[in-house]
CSV table of C-alpha atoms in Angstrom, one decimal:
chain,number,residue,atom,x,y,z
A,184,UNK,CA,-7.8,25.2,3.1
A,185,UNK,CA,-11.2,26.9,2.3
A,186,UNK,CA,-11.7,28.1,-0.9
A,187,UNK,CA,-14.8,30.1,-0.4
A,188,UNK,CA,-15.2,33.2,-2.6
A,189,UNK,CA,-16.5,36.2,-1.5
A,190,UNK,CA,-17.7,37.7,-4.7
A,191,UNK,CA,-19.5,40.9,-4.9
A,192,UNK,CA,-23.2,40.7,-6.2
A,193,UNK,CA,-23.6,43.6,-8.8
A,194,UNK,CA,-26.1,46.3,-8.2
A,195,UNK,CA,-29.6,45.6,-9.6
A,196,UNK,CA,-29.5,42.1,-9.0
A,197,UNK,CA,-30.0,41.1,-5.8
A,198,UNK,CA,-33.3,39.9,-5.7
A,199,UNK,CA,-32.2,37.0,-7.9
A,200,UNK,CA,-31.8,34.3,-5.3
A,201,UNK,CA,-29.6,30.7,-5.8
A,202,UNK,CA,-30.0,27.8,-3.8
A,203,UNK,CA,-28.4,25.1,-3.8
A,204,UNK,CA,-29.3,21.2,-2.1
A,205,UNK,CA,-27.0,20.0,-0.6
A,206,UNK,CA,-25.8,22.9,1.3
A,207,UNK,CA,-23.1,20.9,3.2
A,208,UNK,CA,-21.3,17.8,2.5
A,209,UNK,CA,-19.7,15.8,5.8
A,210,UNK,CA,-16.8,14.0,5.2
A,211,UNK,CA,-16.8,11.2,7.4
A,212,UNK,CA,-13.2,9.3,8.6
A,213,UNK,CA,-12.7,7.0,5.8
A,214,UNK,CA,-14.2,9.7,3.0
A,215,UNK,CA,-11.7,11.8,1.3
A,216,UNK,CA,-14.0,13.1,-1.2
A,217,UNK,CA,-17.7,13.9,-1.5
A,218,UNK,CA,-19.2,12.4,-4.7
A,219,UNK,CA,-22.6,13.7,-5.0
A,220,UNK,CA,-25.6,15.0,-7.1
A,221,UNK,CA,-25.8,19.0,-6.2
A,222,UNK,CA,-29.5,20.3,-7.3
A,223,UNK,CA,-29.2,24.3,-8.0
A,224,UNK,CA,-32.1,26.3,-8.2
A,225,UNK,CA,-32.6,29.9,-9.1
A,226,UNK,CA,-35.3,32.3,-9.0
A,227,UNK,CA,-35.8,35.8,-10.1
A,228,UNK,CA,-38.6,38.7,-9.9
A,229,UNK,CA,-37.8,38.7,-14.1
A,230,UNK,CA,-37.2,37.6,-16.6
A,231,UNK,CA,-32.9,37.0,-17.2
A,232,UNK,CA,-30.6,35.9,-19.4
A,233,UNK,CA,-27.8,33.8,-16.9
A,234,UNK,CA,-25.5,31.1,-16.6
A,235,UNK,CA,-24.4,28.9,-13.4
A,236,UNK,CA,-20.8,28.4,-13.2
A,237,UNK,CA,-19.2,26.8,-10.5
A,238,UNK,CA,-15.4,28.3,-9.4
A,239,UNK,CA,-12.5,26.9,-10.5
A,240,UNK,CA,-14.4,24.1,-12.5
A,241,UNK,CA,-14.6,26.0,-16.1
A,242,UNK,CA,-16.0,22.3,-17.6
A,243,UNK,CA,-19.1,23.3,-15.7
A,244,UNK,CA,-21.8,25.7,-17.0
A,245,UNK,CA,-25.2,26.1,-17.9
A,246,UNK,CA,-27.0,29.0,-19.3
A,247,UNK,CA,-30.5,30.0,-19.5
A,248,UNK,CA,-32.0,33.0,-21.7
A,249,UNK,CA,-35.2,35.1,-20.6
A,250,UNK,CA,-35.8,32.9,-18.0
A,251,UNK,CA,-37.2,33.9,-14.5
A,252,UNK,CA,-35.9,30.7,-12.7
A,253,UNK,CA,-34.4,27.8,-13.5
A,254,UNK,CA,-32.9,24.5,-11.8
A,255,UNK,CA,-29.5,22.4,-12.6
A,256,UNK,CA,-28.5,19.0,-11.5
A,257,UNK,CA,-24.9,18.1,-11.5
A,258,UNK,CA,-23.2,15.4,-10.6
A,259,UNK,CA,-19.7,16.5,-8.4
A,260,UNK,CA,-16.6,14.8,-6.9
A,261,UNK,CA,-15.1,17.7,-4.9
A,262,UNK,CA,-13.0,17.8,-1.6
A,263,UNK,CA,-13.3,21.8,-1.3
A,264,UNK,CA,-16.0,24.2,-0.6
A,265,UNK,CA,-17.2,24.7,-4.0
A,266,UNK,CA,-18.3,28.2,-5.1
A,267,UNK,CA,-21.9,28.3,-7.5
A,268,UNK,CA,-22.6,31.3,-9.2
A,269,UNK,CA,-25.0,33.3,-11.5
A,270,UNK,CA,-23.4,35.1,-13.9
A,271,UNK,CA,-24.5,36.7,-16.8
A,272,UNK,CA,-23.8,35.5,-20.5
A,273,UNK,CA,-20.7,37.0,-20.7
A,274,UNK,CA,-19.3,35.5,-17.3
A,275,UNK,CA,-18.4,39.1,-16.3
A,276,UNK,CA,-20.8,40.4,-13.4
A,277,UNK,CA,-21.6,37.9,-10.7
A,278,UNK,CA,-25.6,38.1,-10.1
A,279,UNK,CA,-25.6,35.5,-7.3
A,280,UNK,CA,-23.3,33.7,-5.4
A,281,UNK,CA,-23.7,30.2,-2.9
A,282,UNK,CA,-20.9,28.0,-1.6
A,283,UNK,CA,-21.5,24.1,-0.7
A,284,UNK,CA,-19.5,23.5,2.0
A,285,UNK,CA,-17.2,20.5,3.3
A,286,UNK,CA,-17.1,19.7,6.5
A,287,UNK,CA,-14.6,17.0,7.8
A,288,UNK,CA,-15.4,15.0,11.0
A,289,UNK,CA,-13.2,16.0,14.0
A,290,UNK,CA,-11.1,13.2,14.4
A,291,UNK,CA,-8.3,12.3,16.3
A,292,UNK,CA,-5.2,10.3,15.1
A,293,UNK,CA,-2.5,8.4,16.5
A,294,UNK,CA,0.2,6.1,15.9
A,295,UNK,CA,-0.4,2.9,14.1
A,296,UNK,CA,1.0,-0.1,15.9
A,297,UNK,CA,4.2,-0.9,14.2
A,298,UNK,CA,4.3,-5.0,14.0
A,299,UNK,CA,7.5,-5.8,11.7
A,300,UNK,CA,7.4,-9.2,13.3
A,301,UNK,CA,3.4,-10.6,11.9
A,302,UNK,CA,4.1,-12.4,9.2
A,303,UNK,CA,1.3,-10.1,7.6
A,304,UNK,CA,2.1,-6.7,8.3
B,168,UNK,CA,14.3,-18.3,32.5
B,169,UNK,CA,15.8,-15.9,30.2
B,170,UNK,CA,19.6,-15.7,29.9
B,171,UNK,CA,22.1,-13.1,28.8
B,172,UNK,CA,22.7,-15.4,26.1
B,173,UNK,CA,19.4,-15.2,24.6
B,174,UNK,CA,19.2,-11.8,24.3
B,175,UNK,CA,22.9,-11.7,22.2
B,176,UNK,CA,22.0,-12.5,19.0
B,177,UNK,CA,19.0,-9.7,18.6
B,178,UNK,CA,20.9,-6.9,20.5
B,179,UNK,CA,23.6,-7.6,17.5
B,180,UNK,CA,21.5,-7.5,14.8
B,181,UNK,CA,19.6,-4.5,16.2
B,182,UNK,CA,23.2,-2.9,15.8
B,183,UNK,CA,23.7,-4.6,12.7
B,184,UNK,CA,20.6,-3.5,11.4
B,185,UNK,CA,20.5,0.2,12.6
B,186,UNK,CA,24.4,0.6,11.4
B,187,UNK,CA,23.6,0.1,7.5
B,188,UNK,CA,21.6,3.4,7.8
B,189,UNK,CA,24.3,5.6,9.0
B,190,UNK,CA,22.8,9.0,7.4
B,191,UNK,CA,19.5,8.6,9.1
B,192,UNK,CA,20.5,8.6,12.8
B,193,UNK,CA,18.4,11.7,13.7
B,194,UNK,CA,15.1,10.2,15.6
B,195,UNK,CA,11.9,10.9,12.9
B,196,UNK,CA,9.7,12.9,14.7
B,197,UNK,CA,5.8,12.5,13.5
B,198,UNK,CA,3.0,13.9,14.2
B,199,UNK,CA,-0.4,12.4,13.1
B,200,UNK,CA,-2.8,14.6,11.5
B,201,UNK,CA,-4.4,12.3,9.4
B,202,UNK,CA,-5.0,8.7,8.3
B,203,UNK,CA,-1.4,7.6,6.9
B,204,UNK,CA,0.5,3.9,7.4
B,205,UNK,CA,1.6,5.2,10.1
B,206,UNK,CA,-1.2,7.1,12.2
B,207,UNK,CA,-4.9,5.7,12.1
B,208,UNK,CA,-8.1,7.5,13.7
B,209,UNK,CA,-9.3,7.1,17.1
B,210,UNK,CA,-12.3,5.6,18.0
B,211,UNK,CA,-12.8,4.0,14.4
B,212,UNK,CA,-13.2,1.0,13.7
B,213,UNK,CA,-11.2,0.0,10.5
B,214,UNK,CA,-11.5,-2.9,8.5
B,215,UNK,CA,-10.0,-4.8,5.5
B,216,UNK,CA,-10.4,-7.6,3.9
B,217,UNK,CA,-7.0,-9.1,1.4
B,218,UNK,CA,-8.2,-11.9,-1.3
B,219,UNK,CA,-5.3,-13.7,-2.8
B,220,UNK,CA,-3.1,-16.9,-2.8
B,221,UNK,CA,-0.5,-18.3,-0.7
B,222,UNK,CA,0.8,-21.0,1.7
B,223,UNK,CA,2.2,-21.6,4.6
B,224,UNK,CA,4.2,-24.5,4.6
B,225,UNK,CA,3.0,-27.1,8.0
B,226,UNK,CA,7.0,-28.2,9.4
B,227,UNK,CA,4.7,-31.6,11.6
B,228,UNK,CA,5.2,-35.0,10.4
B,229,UNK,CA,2.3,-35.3,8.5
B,230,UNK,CA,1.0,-31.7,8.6
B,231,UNK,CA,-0.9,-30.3,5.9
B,232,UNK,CA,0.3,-26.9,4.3
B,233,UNK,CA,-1.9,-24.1,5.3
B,234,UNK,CA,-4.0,-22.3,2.1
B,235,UNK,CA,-4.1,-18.5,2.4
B,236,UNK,CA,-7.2,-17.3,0.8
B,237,UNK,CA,-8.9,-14.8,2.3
B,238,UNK,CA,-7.4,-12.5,5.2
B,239,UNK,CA,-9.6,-10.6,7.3
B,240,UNK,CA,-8.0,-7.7,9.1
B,241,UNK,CA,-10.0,-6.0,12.0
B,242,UNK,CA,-8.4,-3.5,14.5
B,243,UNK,CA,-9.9,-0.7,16.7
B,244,UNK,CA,-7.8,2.3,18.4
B,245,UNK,CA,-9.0,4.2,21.0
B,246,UNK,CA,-6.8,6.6,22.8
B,247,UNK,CA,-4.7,4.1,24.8
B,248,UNK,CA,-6.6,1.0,24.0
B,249,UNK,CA,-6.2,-0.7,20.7
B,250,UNK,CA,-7.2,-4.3,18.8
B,251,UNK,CA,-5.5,-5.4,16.5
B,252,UNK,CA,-6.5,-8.6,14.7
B,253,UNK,CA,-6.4,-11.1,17.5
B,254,UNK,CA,-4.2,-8.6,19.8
B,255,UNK,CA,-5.5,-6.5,22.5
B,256,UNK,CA,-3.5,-4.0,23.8
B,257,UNK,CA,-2.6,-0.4,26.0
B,258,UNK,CA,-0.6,2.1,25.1
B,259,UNK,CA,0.9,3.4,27.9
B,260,UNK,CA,3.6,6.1,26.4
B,261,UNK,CA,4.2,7.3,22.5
B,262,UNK,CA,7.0,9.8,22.1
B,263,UNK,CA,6.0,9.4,18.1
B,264,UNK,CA,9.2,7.8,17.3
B,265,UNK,CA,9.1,5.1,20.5
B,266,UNK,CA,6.0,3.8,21.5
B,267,UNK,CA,5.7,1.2,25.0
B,268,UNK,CA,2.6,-0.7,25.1
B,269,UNK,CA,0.8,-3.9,26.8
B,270,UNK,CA,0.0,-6.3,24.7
B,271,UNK,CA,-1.7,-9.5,25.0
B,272,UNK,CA,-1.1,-12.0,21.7
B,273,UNK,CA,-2.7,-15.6,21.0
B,274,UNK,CA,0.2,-18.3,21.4
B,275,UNK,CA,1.4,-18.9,17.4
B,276,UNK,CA,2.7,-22.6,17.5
B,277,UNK,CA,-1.2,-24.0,17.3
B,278,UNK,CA,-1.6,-22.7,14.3
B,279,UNK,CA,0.4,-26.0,12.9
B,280,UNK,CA,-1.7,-28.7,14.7
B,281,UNK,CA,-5.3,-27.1,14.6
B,282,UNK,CA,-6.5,-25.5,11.3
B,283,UNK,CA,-9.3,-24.3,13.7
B,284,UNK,CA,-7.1,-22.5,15.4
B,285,UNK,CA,-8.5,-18.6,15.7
B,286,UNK,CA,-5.7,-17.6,14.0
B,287,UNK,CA,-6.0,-19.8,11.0
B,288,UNK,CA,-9.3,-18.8,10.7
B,289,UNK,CA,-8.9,-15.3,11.5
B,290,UNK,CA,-5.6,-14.5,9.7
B,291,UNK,CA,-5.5,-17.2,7.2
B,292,UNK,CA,-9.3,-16.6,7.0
B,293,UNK,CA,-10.0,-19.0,4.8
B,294,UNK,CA,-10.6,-22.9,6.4
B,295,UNK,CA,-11.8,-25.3,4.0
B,296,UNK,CA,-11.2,-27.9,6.9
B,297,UNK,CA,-11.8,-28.2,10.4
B,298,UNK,CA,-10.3,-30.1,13.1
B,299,UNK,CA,-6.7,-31.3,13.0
B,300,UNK,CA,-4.3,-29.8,10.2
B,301,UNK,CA,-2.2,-32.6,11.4
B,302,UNK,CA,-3.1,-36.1,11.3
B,303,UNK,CA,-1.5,-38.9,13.0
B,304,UNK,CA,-1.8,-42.7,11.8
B,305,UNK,CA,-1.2,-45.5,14.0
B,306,UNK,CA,0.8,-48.2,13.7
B,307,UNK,CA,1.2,-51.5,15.0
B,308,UNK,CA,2.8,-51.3,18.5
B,309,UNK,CA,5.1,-54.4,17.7
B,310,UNK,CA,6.4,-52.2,14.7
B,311,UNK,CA,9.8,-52.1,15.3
B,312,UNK,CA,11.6,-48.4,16.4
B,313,UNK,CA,8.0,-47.3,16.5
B,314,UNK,CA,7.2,-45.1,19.2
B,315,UNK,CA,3.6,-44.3,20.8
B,316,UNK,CA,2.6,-40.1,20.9
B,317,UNK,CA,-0.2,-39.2,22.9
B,318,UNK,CA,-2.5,-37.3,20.9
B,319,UNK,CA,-2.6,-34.7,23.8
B,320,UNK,CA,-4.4,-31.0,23.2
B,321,UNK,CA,-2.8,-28.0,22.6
B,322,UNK,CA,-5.1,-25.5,23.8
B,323,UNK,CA,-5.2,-21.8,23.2
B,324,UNK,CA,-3.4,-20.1,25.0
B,325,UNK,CA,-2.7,-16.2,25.1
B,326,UNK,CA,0.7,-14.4,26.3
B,327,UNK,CA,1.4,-10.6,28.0
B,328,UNK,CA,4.0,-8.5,28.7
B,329,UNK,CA,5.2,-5.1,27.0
B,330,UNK,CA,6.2,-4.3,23.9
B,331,UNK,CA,8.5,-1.4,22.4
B,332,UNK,CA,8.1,-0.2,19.2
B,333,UNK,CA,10.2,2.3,17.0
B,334,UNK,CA,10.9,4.3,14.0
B,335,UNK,CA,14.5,5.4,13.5
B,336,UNK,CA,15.0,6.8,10.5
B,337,UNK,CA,13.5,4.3,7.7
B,338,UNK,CA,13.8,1.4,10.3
B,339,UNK,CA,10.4,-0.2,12.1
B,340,UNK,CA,11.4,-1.9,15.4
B,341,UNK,CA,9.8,-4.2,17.3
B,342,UNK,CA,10.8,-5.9,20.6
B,343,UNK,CA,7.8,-7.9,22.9
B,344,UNK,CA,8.8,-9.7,25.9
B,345,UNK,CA,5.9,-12.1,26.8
B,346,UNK,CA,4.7,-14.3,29.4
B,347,UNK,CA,1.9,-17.5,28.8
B,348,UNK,CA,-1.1,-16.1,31.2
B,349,UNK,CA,-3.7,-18.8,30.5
B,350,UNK,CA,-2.0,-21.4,32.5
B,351,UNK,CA,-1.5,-23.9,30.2
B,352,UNK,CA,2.5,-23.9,30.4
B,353,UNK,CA,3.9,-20.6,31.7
B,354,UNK,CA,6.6,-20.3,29.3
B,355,UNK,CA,8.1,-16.9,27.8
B,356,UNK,CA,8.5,-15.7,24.5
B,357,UNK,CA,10.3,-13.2,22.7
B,358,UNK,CA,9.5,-11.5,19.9
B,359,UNK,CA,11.5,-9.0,17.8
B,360,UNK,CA,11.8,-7.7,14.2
B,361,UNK,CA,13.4,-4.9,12.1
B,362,UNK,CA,12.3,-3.9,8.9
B,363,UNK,CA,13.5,-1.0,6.3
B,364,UNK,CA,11.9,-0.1,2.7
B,365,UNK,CA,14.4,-1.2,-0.1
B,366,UNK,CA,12.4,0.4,-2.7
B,367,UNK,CA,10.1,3.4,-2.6
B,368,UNK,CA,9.4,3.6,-6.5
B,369,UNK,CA,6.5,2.3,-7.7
B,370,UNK,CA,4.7,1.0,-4.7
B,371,UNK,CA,7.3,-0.2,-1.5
B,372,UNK,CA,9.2,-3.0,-1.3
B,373,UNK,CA,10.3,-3.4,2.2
B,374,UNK,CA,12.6,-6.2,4.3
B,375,UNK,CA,12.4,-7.2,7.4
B,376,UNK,CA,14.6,-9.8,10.1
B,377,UNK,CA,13.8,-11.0,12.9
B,378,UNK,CA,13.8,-13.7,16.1
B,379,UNK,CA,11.1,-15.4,17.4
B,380,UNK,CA,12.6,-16.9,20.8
B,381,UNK,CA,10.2,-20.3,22.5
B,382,UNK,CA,11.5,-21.2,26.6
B,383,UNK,CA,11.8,-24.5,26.9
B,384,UNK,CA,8.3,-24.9,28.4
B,385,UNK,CA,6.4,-23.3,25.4
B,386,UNK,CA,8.4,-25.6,23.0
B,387,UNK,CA,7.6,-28.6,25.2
B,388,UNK,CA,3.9,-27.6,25.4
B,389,UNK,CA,3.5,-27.8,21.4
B,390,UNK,CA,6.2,-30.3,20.3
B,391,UNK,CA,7.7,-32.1,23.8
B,392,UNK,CA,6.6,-35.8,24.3
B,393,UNK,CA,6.9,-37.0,27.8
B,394,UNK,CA,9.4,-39.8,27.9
B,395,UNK,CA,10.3,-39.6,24.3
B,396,UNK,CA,11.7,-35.7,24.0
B,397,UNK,CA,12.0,-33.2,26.0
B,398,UNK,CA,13.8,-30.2,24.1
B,399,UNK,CA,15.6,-26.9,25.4
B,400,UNK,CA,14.5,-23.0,24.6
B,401,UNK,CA,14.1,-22.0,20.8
B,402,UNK,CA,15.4,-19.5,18.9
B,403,UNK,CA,13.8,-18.9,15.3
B,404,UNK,CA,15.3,-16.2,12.6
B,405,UNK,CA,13.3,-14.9,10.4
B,406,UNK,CA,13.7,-12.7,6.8
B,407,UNK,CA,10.7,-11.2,5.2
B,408,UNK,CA,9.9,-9.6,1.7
B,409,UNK,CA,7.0,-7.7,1.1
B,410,UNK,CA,5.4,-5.7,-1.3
B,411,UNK,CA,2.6,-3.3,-1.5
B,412,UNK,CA,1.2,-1.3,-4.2
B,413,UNK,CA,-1.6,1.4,-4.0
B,414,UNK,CA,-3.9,0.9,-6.6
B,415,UNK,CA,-6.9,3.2,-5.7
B,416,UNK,CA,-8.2,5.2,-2.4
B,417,UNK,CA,-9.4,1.5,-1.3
B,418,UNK,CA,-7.8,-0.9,-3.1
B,419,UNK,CA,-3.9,-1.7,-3.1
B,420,UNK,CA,-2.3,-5.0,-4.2
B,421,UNK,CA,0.1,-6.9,-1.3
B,422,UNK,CA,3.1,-9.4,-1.9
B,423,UNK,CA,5.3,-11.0,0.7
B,424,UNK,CA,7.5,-13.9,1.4
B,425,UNK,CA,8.9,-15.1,4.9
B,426,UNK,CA,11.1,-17.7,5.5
B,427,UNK,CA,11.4,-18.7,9.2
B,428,UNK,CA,14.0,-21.3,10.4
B,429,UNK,CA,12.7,-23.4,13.4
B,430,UNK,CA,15.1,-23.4,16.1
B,431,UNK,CA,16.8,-26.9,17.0
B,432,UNK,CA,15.0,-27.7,20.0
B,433,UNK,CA,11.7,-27.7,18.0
B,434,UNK,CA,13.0,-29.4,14.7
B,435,UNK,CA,14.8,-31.8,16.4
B,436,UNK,CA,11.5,-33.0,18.3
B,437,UNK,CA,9.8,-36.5,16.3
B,438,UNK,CA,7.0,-34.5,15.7
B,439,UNK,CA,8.5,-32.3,13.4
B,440,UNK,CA,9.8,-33.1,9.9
B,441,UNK,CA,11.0,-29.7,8.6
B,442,UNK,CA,13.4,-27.4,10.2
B,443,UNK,CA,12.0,-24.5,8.2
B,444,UNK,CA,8.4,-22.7,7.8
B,445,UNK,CA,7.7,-20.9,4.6
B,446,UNK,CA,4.9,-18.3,3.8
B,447,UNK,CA,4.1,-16.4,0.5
B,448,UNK,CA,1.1,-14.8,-0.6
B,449,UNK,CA,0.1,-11.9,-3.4
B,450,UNK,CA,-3.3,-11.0,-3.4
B,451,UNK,CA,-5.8,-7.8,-3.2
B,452,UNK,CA,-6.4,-5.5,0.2
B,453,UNK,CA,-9.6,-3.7,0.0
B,454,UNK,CA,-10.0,-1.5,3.0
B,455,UNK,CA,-13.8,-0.7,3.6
């Protein structure tokens, strides 16, 4: 199941962009969870006072005061579409919003041999 | 040829078997929609690699015990096609809870006389020695009651036929009816086992019975000596414990004991000394 949020950006602050590298993370056959190192970058026309929170992972946040742009590396396990978003110091209007997405391979699955007779199974 | 009789003692403990589970008669039906024991992905190759200790115990006069170390599994499934360690086979139906395949399987009795033997070094992996896991001394001809043994090859050989396989309820069937194709003795083999989880608390302890059943010419190929014996067809029971333990997303520890009585025609030949084989092992599976 997706977890994307759809949150609304607030009036006034659209021009404040967030980007985020990666932007997708493939989960290949064997992978059940992506472990990587996420770099978010924002930038602003200016100056703001902000934090980047990620949804559903309160443990995460990092805030920046009269700042126009700024730039976060975090280290993630995560088997979800994770939600990154600006918010302002008091986590109450969203300013910008991104989503890293998973992908998961297209695989196909079928039944294991069943071999109660080797000695090893 | 395969008589009536044979087939007695396996159809009975398939009844047996299947009867101690009266409240699960109803057929499981599974679907696979992702990478569980039971369903694997297609097209993938999947590897593992178990580091432990354990022995199999060598039933030849003079046989050496076989070390397990290090056991290698390697299997591939495609949609129909599938590997399996040494195995090759085709799927040719899978209603989920039956599945009827080809299979083609190495013979198992070299295992005992070559530790070179593919399957020593593939399944028991680890083969400190190579050449003969059973050595023969001679004697002096003039010995008395002393008897002269060729020291004649047994080659590889591979055998075919179909296989059923099952899950009723909790219980794992399998049933293979094989044939010798690599010419070396055209004999026939059966091969069927049962097994059930006892314990599903802490990791799954699970049982297992079973038969393997040698024709007369696969028992002579491995253990007959012309002039001196010449036994019948084989029949040898088996019980199985095992254990296994999930420890992380790749790593899960494995236990299991199997004690296999050799059927009469093989344990009465000279060649053998035991009328039993005995395999344990506990050791690490990392799955890569």
């Amino acid at each position: 199941m997706r977890t994307v949020a759809t949150a609304a950006i607030d009036a006034g602050h659209e021009d404040i962009r967030l980007e985020l590298s990666p932007r997708i993370c493939t989960l290949g056959v064997h992978d059940r969870q992506c472990e990587t190192r996420v770099h978010a970058s924002w930038h602003a026309p200016h100056e703001e006072s902000l934090c980047l929170v990620i949804v559903g992972r309160p443990e995460i946040k990092q805030c920046w005061e009269n700042y126009s742009e700024g730039v976060a590396t975090i280290e993630l396990v995560f088997a979800d579409d994770l939600v990154f978003q600006l918010k302002d110091l008091d986590l109450q209007q969203v300013l910008a919003s991104e989503a890293l997405r998973v992908i998961r391979e297209a695989i196909q699955y079928r039944h294991k041999r069943r071999q109660p007779w080797n000695v090893f199974d | 040829m395969i008589t009536s009789m044979h087939y007695k003692p396996m159809i009975v403990a398939l009844g047996v078997f299947i009867g101690a589970f009266p409240e699960h008669r109803a057929i499981a039906a599974e679907d696979c929609s992702a990478a569980s024991s039971e369903c694997v992905a297609v097209g993938h190759w999947n590897v593992e690699i178990e580091l432990g200790g354990g022995v199999r115990t060598n039933p030849l006069v003079g046989g050496e015990n076989i070390p397990l170390v290090l056991i290698p599994h390697i299997s591939y499934y495609g949609r129909r096609f599938f590997l399996d360690d040494l195995d090759v086979g085709f799927t040719i139906a899978d209603t989920g809870s039956n599945t009827f395949n080809l299979v083609a399987s190495p013979g198992y009795d070299r295992v005992y006389f070559y530790r070179s033997d593919l399957q020593n070094i593939f399944v028991i992996g680890y083969s400190p020695v190579d050449g003969a896991a059973t050595t023969y001394h001679a004697v002096d001809p003039a010995t008395p009651g002393a008897m002269q043994f060729s020291n004649r090859p047994r080659r590889v050989t591979y055998l075919a036929g179909p296989e059923w396989t099952f899950k009723y309820a909790a219980v794992t069937g399998q049933l293979d009816f094989l044939h010798e194709i690599t010419g070396q003795n055209h004999g026939n083999e059966i091969r069927a086992a049962l097994s059930v989880p006892l314990i599903q608390k802490h990791g799954v302890l699970s049982g297992s019975l079973g038969i393997t059943w040698n024709s007369a010419a696969i028992v002579n190929y491995y253990y007959g000596e012309d002039a001196i014996y010449q036994g019948g067809s084989a029949l040898n029971p088996f019980v199985k414990l095992g254990y296994t333990l999930p420890l992380s997303d790749k790593w899960r520890l494995n236990a299991f004991t199997e004690f296999e009585r050799l059927g009469d025609a093989i344990a009465n030949s000279p060649i053998v000394a035991e009328h039993h084989v005995a395999t344990s092992f506990v050791g690490f599976i990392y799955s890569f």
